[in-house]
Amino acid sequence: MHKIVSLITLFLIASCNTFSQQEKVPVKTGAEVMIEKHLDELSDKRVGLVMNPTARIGEVHVLDSLLALNVNVVALFAPEHGFRGNRGAGEQIKNGIDQETGLPVYSLYGKTKRPTEEMLAGIDLLIFDMQDVGARFYTYNTTMKYILEASAEFDKEVWILDRPNPIGGDYVSGWVLEEEYKSFVGAYPIPIAHGLTLGELANMAVSEGWLDVEEAPDFRIIKSEGWSRSMNWTETGLNWIPPSPNLPTFEHAFVYLGTCLFEGTTISEGRGTSDPFLTIGDPNTNIELDQLKELSEKYSVQMDTISFTPITIPGKASSPKHENLKSHGVSISITEDFNDPVGFGLDLMELMMRNTEGSEYKEFLYLLTGTKRVFENADVNIWGESFEDYLVKREKYLLYH
């Protein structure tokens, strides 16, 4: 009883905070809209939640809000990094019990990445709510695909609570994924930076036949309110909740769209440091400050040379590249004019590889880029006909303008 009272108190505080800040916060997420306008539709549903720590209304997790409002939540589903978000990248998630609520937690990031019939047996409705970062290789959009496919197969309803694309809806960049490079880090034929919300992507995936289903899923998008495509995260008025342990701020997430490509090389992308994806280097990198000037000016970033030693950080980085070895490279800080993380990442990768003895590309790079053409295009602004086709095709699926 004390637990329920506490949850109700938390929810009321969050609601009051939201109301008092209405003029300051231009954006309402799909989760907030659901609570305000669609709560009565949940009264007779057995609900499963596919969420992580970003599923919040103010400071309160959507799970706690729904429990406080007596919604019948019966199961939780954990993507990469876990339901509570305390697992590092690539770390397997196991089935278990949520310690705070006693609810069963089913892993969607381990041997099983797609809900099974057994997992869904006692559920009427799946609610999906996770903050995306706008990158094709960010795995939450693949988990969404598997949720939609399983719901179609086992006749379950899905609600997708939409959230803004933090990079904005107008920035689209990178090669469109080629069929042979489909994987868990690339599930749709879309560019690296796709410029969609997850709700828009779901609509596009269903209508374009990108799901492995015999019949279309029964799904619904609960739109955000107040968001426009020209807005990046800093203009939304929303708090940044790290969508994964290595993206602690919006700046990290913005640059990540480009510097994540270093995961496809032997050079460290900064895991095992306080600034992953903003810290790039290798024990054998030899680069001078003046070599960074051209890139700094081209992309409106501030870069400096740096030495660092990657270490294991529990829940954040397990056995990172060059662990316990002193590495040398660059630190990155963006300015207000920074607007092309993919182009920046590709150019920085070429510069760092050229100045790092013994550095190598790995096959994983092609899963991230979606193509081997990464070595063919001299001008990274030319992404090919499939990119232009995508821009035309996506127009009819845009929910925000």
Coordinates of C-alpha atoms in Angstrom, one line a residue:
M1 CA 0.0 0.0 0.0
H2 CA 2.8 2.4 0.9
K3 CA 4.4 1.6 -2.5
I4 CA 1.2 2.6 -4.3
V5 CA 0.8 5.8 -2.3
S6 CA 4.4 6.8 -3.1
L7 CA 3.9 6.1 -6.8
I8 CA 0.7 8.2 -6.8
T9 CA 2.6 11.0 -5.0
L10 CA 5.4 10.9 -7.6
F11 CA 3.0 11.0 -10.4
L12 CA 1.1 14.0 -9.1
I13 CA 4.3 15.8 -8.5
A14 CA 5.4 15.1 -12.1
S15 CA 2.0 16.2 -13.4
C16 CA 2.2 19.5 -11.4
N17 CA 5.7 20.1 -12.6
T18 CA 4.6 19.5 -16.2
F19 CA 1.7 21.9 -15.8
S20 CA 3.8 24.6 -14.2
Q21 CA 6.4 24.4 -17.0
Q22 CA 3.9 24.3 -19.9
E23 CA 5.1 27.6 -21.3
K24 CA 8.7 26.6 -21.0
V25 CA 8.4 23.1 -22.4
P26 CA 7.1 23.2 -26.0
V27 CA 7.0 19.4 -26.5
K28 CA 4.8 16.7 -25.0
T29 CA 6.0 13.2 -25.6
G30 CA 3.7 10.4 -26.8
A31 CA 3.8 9.0 -23.2
E32 CA 2.4 12.2 -21.8
V33 CA -0.3 12.4 -24.5
M34 CA -1.3 8.8 -23.7
I35 CA -1.8 9.6 -20.0
E36 CA -3.8 12.8 -20.8
K37 CA -6.0 11.5 -23.6
H38 CA -6.0 7.7 -23.8
L39 CA -5.8 6.4 -20.3
D40 CA -9.4 5.1 -20.2
E41 CA -8.6 2.8 -23.2
L42 CA -6.2 0.8 -21.0
S43 CA -8.8 0.0 -18.3
D44 CA -9.5 -3.5 -19.5
K45 CA -6.1 -4.4 -21.0
R46 CA -3.3 -6.6 -19.7
V47 CA -0.3 -4.5 -20.7
G48 CA 3.3 -5.4 -21.5
L49 CA 5.9 -2.6 -21.6
V50 CA 8.9 -2.4 -24.0
M51 CA 10.8 0.4 -22.4
N52 CA 14.1 1.6 -20.9
P53 CA 15.0 4.5 -18.6
T54 CA 14.1 7.1 -21.2
A55 CA 10.4 6.2 -20.9
R56 CA 9.7 9.1 -18.6
I57 CA 7.1 11.8 -18.0
G58 CA 9.0 14.5 -16.2
E59 CA 11.1 12.7 -13.6
V60 CA 8.8 9.6 -13.3
H61 CA 9.2 6.4 -15.3
V62 CA 6.1 5.5 -17.4
L63 CA 6.0 2.2 -15.6
D64 CA 5.6 3.9 -12.2
S65 CA 3.0 6.3 -13.6
L66 CA 0.9 3.5 -15.1
L67 CA 1.0 1.4 -11.9
A68 CA 0.0 4.5 -9.9
L69 CA -3.0 4.9 -12.1
N70 CA -3.9 1.2 -11.6
V71 CA -3.2 0.1 -15.2
N72 CA -2.7 -3.7 -15.3
V73 CA 0.9 -4.0 -16.2
V74 CA 1.8 -7.7 -16.3
A75 CA 5.2 -7.9 -17.9
L76 CA 8.3 -5.9 -18.9
F77 CA 10.5 -6.3 -22.0
A78 CA 14.2 -5.3 -21.9
P79 CA 16.1 -4.1 -25.0
E80 CA 19.8 -3.6 -25.3
H81 CA 21.2 -2.0 -22.0
G82 CA 18.2 -3.4 -20.0
F83 CA 14.9 -2.1 -18.8
R84 CA 16.6 0.0 -16.2
G85 CA 19.5 0.9 -18.5
N86 CA 22.3 -0.5 -16.4
R87 CA 24.0 -2.8 -19.0
G88 CA 26.8 -1.9 -21.3
A89 CA 26.8 -2.1 -25.1
G90 CA 26.6 -5.7 -26.4
E91 CA 26.2 -7.1 -22.9
Q92 CA 23.6 -9.9 -22.9
I93 CA 20.3 -9.3 -21.0
K94 CA 18.8 -12.2 -19.1
N95 CA 15.2 -12.9 -18.2
G96 CA 14.5 -12.1 -14.6
I97 CA 12.4 -10.1 -12.1
D98 CA 12.3 -6.3 -11.8
Q99 CA 13.5 -5.7 -8.3
E100 CA 11.4 -2.5 -7.8
T101 CA 8.0 -3.9 -8.9
G102 CA 8.3 -7.7 -8.8
L103 CA 7.2 -7.9 -12.4
P104 CA 8.7 -10.4 -14.8
V105 CA 11.3 -9.0 -17.2
Y106 CA 11.8 -10.7 -20.6
S107 CA 15.1 -10.1 -22.5
L108 CA 15.0 -8.9 -26.0
Y109 CA 18.8 -8.6 -26.2
G110 CA 20.4 -12.0 -25.8
K111 CA 19.6 -15.3 -27.4
T112 CA 16.1 -14.2 -28.0
K113 CA 15.6 -10.8 -29.6
R114 CA 12.0 -11.2 -30.7
P115 CA 9.1 -11.9 -28.3
T116 CA 7.9 -15.5 -28.2
E117 CA 4.4 -16.7 -28.1
E118 CA 5.0 -17.8 -24.5
M119 CA 6.2 -14.3 -23.5
L120 CA 3.1 -12.7 -25.0
A121 CA 0.5 -15.3 -23.8
G122 CA -1.0 -13.2 -21.0
I123 CA -0.8 -9.8 -22.8
D124 CA -3.4 -7.9 -24.7
L125 CA -1.4 -4.8 -25.5
L126 CA 2.3 -4.0 -25.9
I127 CA 3.4 -0.4 -25.3
F128 CA 6.7 0.6 -26.8
D129 CA 8.4 3.7 -25.5
M130 CA 12.1 4.4 -26.0
Q131 CA 14.1 7.5 -26.9
D132 CA 15.9 7.0 -30.3
V133 CA 18.9 9.0 -31.4
G134 CA 18.2 9.1 -35.1
A135 CA 20.8 6.6 -36.3
R136 CA 20.0 3.5 -38.3
F137 CA 22.5 1.4 -36.3
Y138 CA 20.9 2.3 -32.9
T139 CA 19.3 -1.0 -32.0
Y140 CA 16.0 0.2 -30.5
N141 CA 14.5 0.6 -33.9
T142 CA 15.3 -3.0 -34.7
T143 CA 13.7 -4.1 -31.4
M144 CA 10.6 -2.1 -32.5
K145 CA 10.6 -4.1 -35.8
Y146 CA 10.6 -7.4 -33.9
I147 CA 7.8 -6.2 -31.6
L148 CA 5.7 -5.3 -34.6
E149 CA 6.4 -8.7 -36.3
A150 CA 5.6 -10.7 -33.1
S151 CA 2.4 -8.7 -32.5
A152 CA 1.3 -9.5 -36.0
E153 CA 2.1 -13.2 -35.6
F154 CA 0.4 -13.6 -32.2
D155 CA -2.4 -11.2 -32.7
K156 CA -1.5 -8.5 -30.1
E157 CA -2.0 -4.8 -30.3
V158 CA 0.9 -2.4 -30.1
W159 CA 1.0 1.3 -29.1
I160 CA 4.2 3.2 -30.0
L161 CA 4.6 6.3 -27.8
D162 CA 6.5 8.7 -30.1
R163 CA 9.3 10.9 -29.0
P164 CA 11.3 13.5 -31.0
N165 CA 14.3 12.6 -33.1
P166 CA 16.9 14.5 -31.1
I167 CA 18.9 15.4 -34.2
G168 CA 15.8 16.9 -35.8
G169 CA 13.7 15.7 -38.6
D170 CA 15.4 17.5 -41.5
Y171 CA 18.9 16.0 -41.2
V172 CA 19.3 12.9 -43.4
S173 CA 22.7 11.6 -44.3
G174 CA 24.6 8.5 -45.3
W175 CA 24.3 5.6 -47.6
V176 CA 21.0 3.6 -47.7
L177 CA 21.5 0.1 -46.2
E178 CA 22.1 -2.5 -48.9
E179 CA 20.4 -5.9 -48.5
E180 CA 23.6 -7.9 -47.9
Y181 CA 24.4 -5.8 -44.9
K182 CA 21.2 -6.3 -43.0
S183 CA 21.8 -7.1 -39.3
F184 CA 20.6 -6.2 -35.8
V185 CA 22.4 -2.8 -36.3
G186 CA 20.7 -2.3 -39.7
A187 CA 17.2 -3.6 -40.1
Y188 CA 15.7 -1.2 -42.7
P189 CA 16.8 0.2 -46.1
I190 CA 17.3 3.7 -44.8
P191 CA 20.3 6.1 -44.5
I192 CA 22.6 6.2 -41.5
A193 CA 20.8 9.4 -40.2
H194 CA 17.2 8.7 -41.2
G195 CA 15.5 11.9 -40.0
L196 CA 12.4 10.1 -38.7
T197 CA 10.8 9.5 -35.3
L198 CA 10.3 5.9 -34.4
G199 CA 6.6 6.4 -35.0
E200 CA 7.3 7.6 -38.6
L201 CA 9.7 4.8 -39.1
A202 CA 7.1 2.2 -37.9
N203 CA 4.6 3.6 -40.4
M204 CA 7.1 3.5 -43.2
A205 CA 8.3 0.0 -42.3
V206 CA 4.8 -1.4 -42.3
S207 CA 3.6 0.3 -45.5
E208 CA 6.8 -0.4 -47.5
G209 CA 6.8 -4.1 -46.6
W210 CA 10.0 -4.0 -44.5
L211 CA 8.5 -6.3 -41.9
D212 CA 8.7 -10.1 -42.1
V213 CA 4.9 -10.6 -41.6
E214 CA 2.0 -12.3 -43.5
E215 CA -0.5 -9.6 -42.2
A216 CA 0.1 -6.1 -41.1
P217 CA 0.3 -5.6 -37.3
D218 CA -2.4 -3.9 -35.3
F219 CA -0.5 -0.9 -34.2
R220 CA -1.1 2.7 -33.3
I221 CA 1.2 5.8 -33.0
I222 CA 0.6 8.1 -30.1
K223 CA 2.2 11.3 -31.5
S224 CA 4.2 13.8 -29.6
E225 CA 2.8 17.3 -29.5
G226 CA 4.6 20.6 -30.1
W227 CA 7.6 19.1 -32.0
S228 CA 8.6 20.3 -35.5
R229 CA 11.2 18.8 -37.8
S230 CA 13.5 21.9 -37.5
M231 CA 13.9 21.4 -33.8
N232 CA 16.9 19.5 -32.3
W233 CA 17.0 18.3 -28.7
T234 CA 18.1 21.6 -27.2
E235 CA 14.9 23.3 -28.4
T236 CA 12.4 20.7 -27.1
G237 CA 12.6 21.7 -23.4
L238 CA 12.8 18.0 -22.5
N239 CA 15.3 16.6 -20.1
W240 CA 18.0 14.4 -21.6
I241 CA 17.8 10.9 -20.1
P242 CA 20.8 8.8 -21.4
P243 CA 19.3 6.3 -23.9
S244 CA 22.4 4.1 -23.3
P245 CA 25.2 4.4 -20.7
N246 CA 27.7 5.8 -23.3
L247 CA 25.5 8.7 -24.4
P248 CA 25.3 10.7 -21.2
T249 CA 24.5 14.0 -23.0
F250 CA 22.9 15.2 -26.2
E251 CA 26.3 16.3 -27.4
H252 CA 27.6 12.7 -27.1
A253 CA 24.5 11.4 -29.0
F254 CA 24.8 14.0 -31.8
V255 CA 28.5 13.3 -32.5
Y256 CA 27.8 9.5 -32.1
L257 CA 26.0 9.4 -35.5
G258 CA 29.5 9.9 -37.1
T259 CA 32.1 8.7 -34.6
C260 CA 30.2 5.4 -34.0
L261 CA 31.9 4.4 -37.2
F262 CA 35.1 4.0 -35.3
E263 CA 33.6 0.8 -33.9
G264 CA 34.3 -0.6 -37.3
T265 CA 38.0 0.1 -36.9
T266 CA 40.8 -0.9 -34.5
I267 CA 40.9 2.7 -33.2
S268 CA 39.1 3.4 -29.9
E269 CA 35.8 5.3 -30.1
G270 CA 36.3 6.3 -26.4
R271 CA 34.5 3.6 -24.6
G272 CA 36.1 3.2 -21.2
T273 CA 36.5 7.0 -20.8
S274 CA 34.3 9.7 -19.4
D275 CA 33.6 11.0 -22.9
P276 CA 32.8 8.1 -25.3
F277 CA 32.4 9.1 -29.0
L278 CA 33.9 12.5 -28.1
T279 CA 37.3 10.8 -27.4
I280 CA 39.0 9.0 -30.3
G281 CA 42.4 7.5 -30.3
D282 CA 44.9 4.6 -30.3
P283 CA 48.3 3.8 -28.7
N284 CA 49.8 4.2 -32.2
T285 CA 48.1 7.5 -33.2
N286 CA 50.5 10.3 -34.0
I287 CA 48.5 13.5 -34.8
E288 CA 49.3 17.1 -34.4
L289 CA 46.9 20.0 -33.5
D290 CA 47.5 21.7 -36.9
Q291 CA 46.3 18.6 -38.7
L292 CA 42.8 19.1 -37.1
K293 CA 42.3 22.7 -38.1
E294 CA 40.7 22.0 -41.5
L295 CA 38.2 19.6 -40.1
S296 CA 37.4 21.9 -37.2
E297 CA 36.6 24.8 -39.5
K298 CA 34.7 22.6 -42.0
Y299 CA 32.3 21.1 -39.4
S300 CA 32.2 23.8 -36.7
V301 CA 33.8 21.6 -34.0
Q302 CA 36.5 22.2 -31.5
M303 CA 39.2 19.5 -31.4
D304 CA 42.3 19.1 -29.3
T305 CA 44.9 16.5 -29.0
I306 CA 44.6 14.2 -26.0
S307 CA 46.1 11.2 -24.3
F308 CA 43.8 8.8 -22.4
T309 CA 43.7 5.3 -21.1
P310 CA 40.6 3.2 -21.6
I311 CA 39.5 1.2 -18.6
T312 CA 36.6 -1.2 -17.8
I313 CA 33.7 0.8 -16.3
P314 CA 31.0 -1.6 -14.9
G315 CA 27.7 -1.0 -16.6
K316 CA 29.3 1.2 -19.2
A317 CA 32.3 -0.4 -20.8
S318 CA 33.5 -4.0 -20.5
S319 CA 37.0 -4.7 -21.8
P320 CA 37.1 -1.7 -24.1
K321 CA 39.6 -1.4 -27.0
H322 CA 43.2 -0.8 -25.8
E323 CA 42.2 -1.4 -22.2
N324 CA 44.8 -0.1 -19.8
L325 CA 47.0 1.1 -22.7
K326 CA 47.9 4.8 -23.0
S327 CA 46.3 6.1 -26.2
H328 CA 46.7 9.3 -28.2
G329 CA 44.2 11.1 -30.3
V330 CA 41.6 13.8 -30.3
S331 CA 38.9 15.2 -28.0
I332 CA 35.8 16.7 -29.6
S333 CA 33.4 19.5 -28.6
I334 CA 30.7 20.8 -30.9
T335 CA 29.5 24.4 -31.4
E336 CA 26.0 25.7 -32.2
D337 CA 26.7 25.5 -35.9
F338 CA 27.6 21.8 -35.9
N339 CA 25.1 20.1 -38.2
D340 CA 26.7 17.2 -40.1
P341 CA 27.9 14.4 -37.7
V342 CA 28.0 11.7 -40.4
G343 CA 30.2 13.7 -42.8
F344 CA 32.4 14.7 -39.8
G345 CA 32.7 11.1 -38.6
L346 CA 33.7 9.8 -42.1
D347 CA 36.3 12.6 -42.6
L348 CA 37.7 12.2 -39.1
M349 CA 38.0 8.4 -39.5
E350 CA 40.0 8.9 -42.7
L351 CA 42.3 11.3 -41.0
M352 CA 42.8 9.2 -37.9
M353 CA 43.4 6.0 -39.9
R354 CA 46.0 7.8 -42.0
N355 CA 47.8 8.9 -38.8
T356 CA 47.6 5.6 -36.9
E357 CA 50.3 3.0 -37.7
G358 CA 48.9 -0.5 -38.0
S359 CA 45.2 0.6 -37.9
E360 CA 42.7 -1.6 -39.7
Y361 CA 39.1 -1.5 -40.9
K362 CA 36.9 -4.4 -39.7
E363 CA 34.0 -6.1 -41.4
F364 CA 31.7 -4.5 -38.8
L365 CA 32.2 -1.1 -40.5
Y366 CA 30.1 -2.3 -43.4
L367 CA 27.2 -3.2 -41.1
L368 CA 27.4 0.4 -39.8
T369 CA 27.7 2.1 -43.1
G370 CA 25.4 -0.3 -44.9
T371 CA 27.8 -0.6 -47.8
K372 CA 31.4 -1.0 -49.0
R373 CA 31.1 2.2 -50.9
V374 CA 32.5 4.0 -47.9
F375 CA 35.9 3.9 -49.8
E376 CA 34.5 4.9 -53.2
N377 CA 32.9 8.3 -52.7
A378 CA 35.3 11.2 -52.5
D379 CA 32.4 13.6 -51.7
V380 CA 30.4 12.3 -48.7
N381 CA 27.5 14.5 -49.7
I382 CA 26.8 12.2 -52.7
W383 CA 24.9 9.2 -51.3
G384 CA 23.5 7.8 -54.6
E385 CA 20.1 7.2 -56.2
S386 CA 18.8 5.1 -53.4
F387 CA 19.3 8.0 -51.0
E388 CA 17.3 10.4 -53.3
D389 CA 14.6 7.7 -53.6
Y390 CA 14.4 7.5 -49.9
L391 CA 13.9 11.2 -49.5
V392 CA 11.0 11.2 -51.9
K393 CA 9.5 8.0 -50.4
R394 CA 9.6 9.1 -46.8
E395 CA 7.6 12.3 -47.4
K396 CA 4.2 10.5 -47.1
Y397 CA 5.1 9.0 -43.8
L398 CA 6.0 12.2 -42.0
L399 CA 3.8 12.9 -39.0
Y400 CA 5.4 16.3 -38.1
H401 CA 6.2 19.3 -40.2

